[in-house]
JSON list of C-alpha atoms in Angstrom, two decimals:
[
{"chain": "A", "resi": 262, "resn": "UNK", "atom": "CA", "xyz": [-6.24, -169.27, -124.79]},
{"chain": "A", "resi": 263, "resn": "UNK", "atom": "CA", "xyz": [-5.96, -165.63, -125.79]},
{"chain": "A", "resi": 264, "resn": "UNK", "atom": "CA", "xyz": [-5.25, -162.86, -123.33]},
{"chain": "A", "resi": 265, "resn": "UNK", "atom": "CA", "xyz": [-8.47, -161.03, -122.38]},
{"chain": "A", "resi": 266, "resn": "UNK", "atom": "CA", "xyz": [-8.99, -157.31, -122.90]},
{"chain": "A", "resi": 267, "resn": "UNK", "atom": "CA", "xyz": [-8.37, -155.52, -119.61]},
{"chain": "A", "resi": 268, "resn": "UNK", "atom": "CA", "xyz": [-8.35, -151.81, -120.59]},
{"chain": "A", "resi": 269, "resn": "UNK", "atom": "CA", "xyz": [-11.00, -149.59, -122.14]},
{"chain": "A", "resi": 270, "resn": "UNK", "atom": "CA", "xyz": [-11.06, -146.12, -123.66]},
{"chain": "A", "resi": 271, "resn": "UNK", "atom": "CA", "xyz": [-14.44, -144.38, -123.86]},
{"chain": "A", "resi": 272, "resn": "UNK", "atom": "CA", "xyz": [-14.42, -141.51, -126.33]},
{"chain": "A", "resi": 273, "resn": "UNK", "atom": "CA", "xyz": [-16.53, -139.07, -128.28]},
{"chain": "A", "resi": 274, "resn": "UNK", "atom": "CA", "xyz": [-16.55, -135.56, -129.70]},
{"chain": "A", "resi": 275, "resn": "UNK", "atom": "CA", "xyz": [-15.91, -132.77, -127.22]},
{"chain": "A", "resi": 276, "resn": "UNK", "atom": "CA", "xyz": [-19.37, -131.26, -126.76]},
{"chain": "A", "resi": 277, "resn": "UNK", "atom": "CA", "xyz": [-17.89, -127.92, -125.73]},
{"chain": "A", "resi": 278, "resn": "UNK", "atom": "CA", "xyz": [-16.09, -127.58, -129.11]},
{"chain": "A", "resi": 279, "resn": "UNK", "atom": "CA", "xyz": [-18.70, -128.14, -131.81]},
{"chain": "A", "resi": 280, "resn": "UNK", "atom": "CA", "xyz": [-16.33, -127.47, -134.73]},
{"chain": "A", "resi": 281, "resn": "UNK", "atom": "CA", "xyz": [-17.35, -130.62, -136.61]},
{"chain": "A", "resi": 282, "resn": "UNK", "atom": "CA", "xyz": [-20.97, -130.46, -137.76]},
{"chain": "A", "resi": 283, "resn": "UNK", "atom": "CA", "xyz": [-21.19, -134.25, -137.90]},
{"chain": "A", "resi": 284, "resn": "UNK", "atom": "CA", "xyz": [-20.15, -134.50, -134.25]},
{"chain": "A", "resi": 285, "resn": "UNK", "atom": "CA", "xyz": [-23.54, -133.25, -133.08]},
{"chain": "A", "resi": 286, "resn": "UNK", "atom": "CA", "xyz": [-25.15, -136.66, -133.67]},
{"chain": "A", "resi": 287, "resn": "UNK", "atom": "CA", "xyz": [-22.20, -138.79, -132.55]},
{"chain": "A", "resi": 288, "resn": "UNK", "atom": "CA", "xyz": [-22.44, -140.71, -129.29]},
{"chain": "A", "resi": 289, "resn": "UNK", "atom": "CA", "xyz": [-19.66, -141.89, -127.02]},
{"chain": "A", "resi": 290, "resn": "UNK", "atom": "CA", "xyz": [-18.05, -145.17, -128.00]},
{"chain": "A", "resi": 291, "resn": "UNK", "atom": "CA", "xyz": [-15.89, -147.59, -126.05]},
{"chain": "A", "resi": 292, "resn": "UNK", "atom": "CA", "xyz": [-13.01, -149.66, -127.37]},
{"chain": "A", "resi": 293, "resn": "UNK", "atom": "CA", "xyz": [-11.21, -152.35, -125.36]},
{"chain": "A", "resi": 294, "resn": "UNK", "atom": "CA", "xyz": [-7.53, -153.33, -125.34]},
{"chain": "A", "resi": 295, "resn": "UNK", "atom": "CA", "xyz": [-5.33, -156.15, -124.10]},
{"chain": "A", "resi": 296, "resn": "UNK", "atom": "CA", "xyz": [-2.63, -153.80, -122.75]},
{"chain": "A", "resi": 297, "resn": "UNK", "atom": "CA", "xyz": [-2.33, -150.40, -121.15]},
{"chain": "A", "resi": 298, "resn": "UNK", "atom": "CA", "xyz": [0.18, -149.35, -123.83]},
{"chain": "A", "resi": 299, "resn": "UNK", "atom": "CA", "xyz": [-2.32, -150.04, -126.62]},
{"chain": "A", "resi": 300, "resn": "UNK", "atom": "CA", "xyz": [-5.01, -148.10, -124.73]},
{"chain": "A", "resi": 301, "resn": "UNK", "atom": "CA", "xyz": [-2.64, -145.14, -124.26]},
{"chain": "A", "resi": 302, "resn": "UNK", "atom": "CA", "xyz": [-1.69, -145.07, -127.95]},
{"chain": "A", "resi": 303, "resn": "UNK", "atom": "CA", "xyz": [-5.35, -145.08, -128.94]},
{"chain": "A", "resi": 304, "resn": "UNK", "atom": "CA", "xyz": [-6.21, -142.37, -126.38]},
{"chain": "A", "resi": 305, "resn": "UNK", "atom": "CA", "xyz": [-3.45, -140.15, -127.81]},
{"chain": "A", "resi": 306, "resn": "UNK", "atom": "CA", "xyz": [-5.04, -140.48, -131.28]},
{"chain": "A", "resi": 307, "resn": "UNK", "atom": "CA", "xyz": [-8.47, -139.55, -129.90]},
{"chain": "A", "resi": 308, "resn": "UNK", "atom": "CA", "xyz": [-7.08, -136.53, -128.03]},
{"chain": "A", "resi": 309, "resn": "UNK", "atom": "CA", "xyz": [-5.28, -135.40, -131.20]},
{"chain": "A", "resi": 310, "resn": "UNK", "atom": "CA", "xyz": [-8.69, -135.28, -132.94]},
{"chain": "A", "resi": 311, "resn": "UNK", "atom": "CA", "xyz": [-9.88, -132.85, -130.28]},
{"chain": "A", "resi": 312, "resn": "UNK", "atom": "CA", "xyz": [-12.24, -135.40, -128.75]},
{"chain": "A", "resi": 313, "resn": "UNK", "atom": "CA", "xyz": [-12.65, -136.24, -125.09]},
{"chain": "A", "resi": 314, "resn": "UNK", "atom": "CA", "xyz": [-11.81, -139.60, -123.57]},
{"chain": "A", "resi": 315, "resn": "UNK", "atom": "CA", "xyz": [-11.76, -141.52, -120.32]},
{"chain": "A", "resi": 316, "resn": "UNK", "atom": "CA", "xyz": [-10.03, -144.83, -119.65]},
{"chain": "A", "resi": 317, "resn": "UNK", "atom": "CA", "xyz": [-9.69, -147.57, -117.12]},
{"chain": "A", "resi": 318, "resn": "UNK", "atom": "CA", "xyz": [-9.54, -151.26, -116.41]},
{"chain": "A", "resi": 319, "resn": "UNK", "atom": "CA", "xyz": [-12.42, -153.61, -117.06]},
{"chain": "A", "resi": 320, "resn": "UNK", "atom": "CA", "xyz": [-13.99, -155.66, -114.28]},
{"chain": "A", "resi": 321, "resn": "UNK", "atom": "CA", "xyz": [-12.89, -157.98, -112.74]},
{"chain": "A", "resi": 322, "resn": "UNK", "atom": "CA", "xyz": [-9.27, -156.84, -113.39]},
{"chain": "A", "resi": 323, "resn": "UNK", "atom": "CA", "xyz": [-7.50, -155.73, -110.22]},
{"chain": "A", "resi": 324, "resn": "UNK", "atom": "CA", "xyz": [-6.29, -153.26, -109.21]},
{"chain": "A", "resi": 325, "resn": "UNK", "atom": "CA", "xyz": [-9.12, -151.19, -110.63]},
{"chain": "A", "resi": 326, "resn": "UNK", "atom": "CA", "xyz": [-7.90, -148.05, -112.39]},
{"chain": "A", "resi": 327, "resn": "UNK", "atom": "CA", "xyz": [-9.98, -145.16, -113.69]},
{"chain": "A", "resi": 328, "resn": "UNK", "atom": "CA", "xyz": [-8.58, -142.25, -115.67]},
{"chain": "A", "resi": 329, "resn": "UNK", "atom": "CA", "xyz": [-10.95, -139.25, -115.89]},
{"chain": "A", "resi": 330, "resn": "UNK", "atom": "CA", "xyz": [-11.00, -136.89, -118.88]},
{"chain": "A", "resi": 331, "resn": "UNK", "atom": "CA", "xyz": [-9.14, -134.28, -116.81]},
{"chain": "A", "resi": 332, "resn": "UNK", "atom": "CA", "xyz": [-6.14, -136.65, -116.44]},
{"chain": "A", "resi": 333, "resn": "UNK", "atom": "CA", "xyz": [-6.24, -138.52, -119.77]},
{"chain": "A", "resi": 334, "resn": "UNK", "atom": "CA", "xyz": [-3.53, -136.43, -121.48]},
{"chain": "A", "resi": 335, "resn": "UNK", "atom": "CA", "xyz": [-1.04, -136.96, -118.64]},
{"chain": "A", "resi": 336, "resn": "UNK", "atom": "CA", "xyz": [-1.85, -140.70, -118.54]},
{"chain": "A", "resi": 337, "resn": "UNK", "atom": "CA", "xyz": [-1.58, -141.19, -122.31]},
{"chain": "A", "resi": 338, "resn": "UNK", "atom": "CA", "xyz": [1.58, -139.10, -122.62]},
{"chain": "A", "resi": 339, "resn": "UNK", "atom": "CA", "xyz": [3.60, -138.82, -119.40]},
{"chain": "A", "resi": 340, "resn": "UNK", "atom": "CA", "xyz": [5.78, -136.14, -121.05]},
{"chain": "A", "resi": 341, "resn": "UNK", "atom": "CA", "xyz": [2.73, -133.91, -121.58]},
{"chain": "A", "resi": 342, "resn": "UNK", "atom": "CA", "xyz": [3.34, -130.55, -119.90]},
{"chain": "A", "resi": 343, "resn": "UNK", "atom": "CA", "xyz": [-0.22, -129.20, -119.97]}
]
């Protein structure tokens, strides 16, 4: 039996920075991951694009964790000094 996905990253263009004309019609998307490390690596890629992201654990995984957009950079890269 394969290990289930337990993490998600929800992402989309930053609506406050409309530098990409194609971003206007883009909606938020969610991708799931089997490990927190994989979710963090993906979140770092999304942040590097200038997009916003949130993350967390999928139900029924315990303990429940939720990472808001305001904390995503610190979560994805603990060495981030911003």
